[in-house]
Every structure is written in C-alpha cells, then in structure tokens.
PDB file of C-alpha atoms in Angstrom:
ATOM      1  CA  MET O   1       3.675  52.576 -24.375  1.00 80.00           C
ATOM      2  CA  ASP O   2       4.090  55.598 -21.997  1.00 89.00           C
ATOM      3  CA  VAL O   3       4.597  58.671 -24.103  1.00 92.00           C
ATOM      4  CA  ARG O   4       3.691  62.053 -22.659  1.00 93.00           C
ATOM      5  CA  VAL O   5       3.397  65.650 -23.940  1.00 95.00           C
ATOM      6  CA  ASN O   6       6.833  67.398 -23.917  1.00 94.00           C
ATOM      7  CA  ASP O   7       8.789  64.049 -24.371  1.00 95.00           C
ATOM      8  CA  VAL O   8      11.285  63.965 -27.159  1.00 96.00           C
ATOM      9  CA  VAL O   9      11.134  60.610 -29.149  1.00 96.00           C
ATOM     10  CA  GLU O  10      13.892  59.319 -31.308  1.00 96.00           C
ATOM     11  CA  LEU O  11      12.505  57.455 -34.332  1.00 95.00           C
ATOM     12  CA  LYS O  12      14.147  54.674 -36.482  1.00 95.00           C
ATOM     13  CA  LYS O  13      14.069  56.718 -39.713  1.00 93.00           C
ATOM     14  CA  GLN O  14      15.273  60.263 -40.034  1.00 92.00           C
ATOM     15  CA  HIS O  15      13.281  63.237 -41.375  1.00 93.00           C
ATOM     16  CA  PRO O  16      14.561  64.631 -44.727  1.00 95.00           C
ATOM     17  CA  CYS O  17      16.169  67.552 -42.746  1.00 95.00           C
ATOM     18  CA  GLY O  18      18.437  64.940 -41.045  1.00 94.00           C
ATOM     19  CA  SER O  19      16.961  64.881 -37.534  1.00 95.00           C
ATOM     20  CA  LYS O  20      15.615  61.793 -35.860  1.00 95.00           C
ATOM     21  CA  ARG O  21      14.220  63.503 -32.760  1.00 96.00           C
ATOM     22  CA  TRP O  22      10.635  64.743 -32.422  1.00 97.00           C
ATOM     23  CA  LEU O  23       8.882  66.679 -29.676  1.00 97.00           C
ATOM     24  CA  VAL O  24       5.528  65.318 -28.673  1.00 97.00           C
ATOM     25  CA  LEU O  25       2.901  68.126 -28.659  1.00 97.00           C
ATOM     26  CA  ARG O  26      -0.310  65.985 -28.408  1.00 96.00           C
ATOM     27  CA  VAL O  27      -1.114  62.444 -27.353  1.00 95.00           C
ATOM     28  CA  GLY O  28      -4.312  60.453 -28.099  1.00 93.00           C
ATOM     29  CA  MET O  29      -5.293  58.308 -30.987  1.00 95.00           C
ATOM     30  CA  ASP O  30      -2.901  60.469 -33.003  1.00 95.00           C
ATOM     31  CA  PHE O  31       0.380  62.026 -32.036  1.00 96.00           C
ATOM     32  CA  ARG O  32       1.235  65.607 -33.057  1.00 97.00           C
ATOM     33  CA  LEU O  33       4.955  65.743 -33.380  1.00 97.00           C
ATOM     34  CA  ARG O  34       7.310  68.619 -34.188  1.00 97.00           C
ATOM     35  CA  CYS O  35      10.719  67.861 -35.798  1.00 97.00           C
ATOM     36  CA  GLN O  36      13.596  69.159 -33.696  1.00 95.00           C
ATOM     37  CA  GLY O  37      15.640  69.940 -36.762  1.00 95.00           C
ATOM     38  CA  CYS O  38      13.290  72.024 -38.995  1.00 96.00           C
ATOM     39  CA  GLN O  39      10.245  72.593 -36.753  1.00 96.00           C
ATOM     40  CA  HIS O  40       7.936  70.812 -39.242  1.00 96.00           C
ATOM     41  CA  GLU O  41       4.757  69.495 -37.498  1.00 96.00           C
ATOM     42  CA  MET O  42       2.729  66.420 -38.436  1.00 95.00           C
ATOM     43  CA  MET O  43      -0.099  64.255 -37.103  1.00 96.00           C
ATOM     44  CA  VAL O  44       0.584  60.467 -37.155  1.00 95.00           C
ATOM     45  CA  PRO O  45      -1.592  57.614 -35.876  1.00 96.00           C
ATOM     46  CA  ARG O  46      -0.538  56.125 -32.542  1.00 94.00           C
ATOM     47  CA  SER O  47       0.003  52.640 -33.992  1.00 93.00           C
ATOM     48  CA  LYS O  48       2.516  53.871 -36.548  1.00 94.00           C
ATOM     49  CA  ILE O  49       4.535  55.907 -34.134  1.00 92.00           C
ATOM     50  CA  GLU O  50       4.726  53.195 -31.444  1.00 92.00           C
ATOM     51  CA  LYS O  51       6.280  50.864 -33.963  1.00 95.00           C
ATOM     52  CA  SER O  52       8.985  53.274 -34.963  1.00 95.00           C
ATOM     53  CA  ILE O  53      10.047  54.676 -31.574  1.00 95.00           C
ATOM     54  CA  ARG O  54      13.652  53.834 -30.666  1.00 96.00           C
ATOM     55  CA  LYS O  55      14.068  55.930 -27.495  1.00 95.00           C
ATOM     56  CA  ILE O  56      11.910  58.230 -25.255  1.00 94.00           C
ATOM     57  CA  ILE O  57      13.753  61.187 -23.755  1.00 93.00           C
ATOM     58  CA  ARG O  58      11.903  62.737 -20.781  1.00 91.00           C
ATOM     59  CA  PRO O  59      12.191  66.598 -20.156  1.00 85.00           C
ATOM     60  CA  GLU O  60      13.948  66.043 -16.795  1.00 80.00           C
ATOM     61  CA  GLU O  61      16.689  63.984 -18.677  1.00 67.00           C
ATOM     62  CA  GLN O  62      17.429  66.580 -21.285  1.00 63.00           C
ATOM     63  CA  GLU O  63      20.296  69.030 -20.842  1.00 62.00           C
ATOM     64  CA  PRO O  64      19.267  72.728 -20.366  1.00 58.00           C
TER      65      PRO O  64
END
C-alpha cells in the first residue's frame, strides 16, 4: 500500500474524540499518526494500519 508522509488516512473505526481521519507523520515498519480531531499522536505497526485504512487523501486533493 502506497502511504506517504503528509497523507491523511481515513480509518474504519473512529477515535474516541469522534474523528476518523489521521495525518501520517512517519512511515516505516511503524506509522506515526496524528488525530485530526484532538491532535493525539500514536505509533502503530504497519500491518495493523494497512488493514484498517478505508481511504487515502493526498495533500494535493485536500481543500486549502
């Protein structure tokens, strides 16, 4: 799966704050993600994130 830094990923389950969108800060064996709702950051293994991604939103596709 082609996920890059600064992409926004929409996951299947929502964060307790209510947001489903996460900004990708780091890519590798782990992903560092920042919640777009509450700014909480977490590190998650690549395999777990790749299973739960619904949609990838590239920076050039986002509204300013």
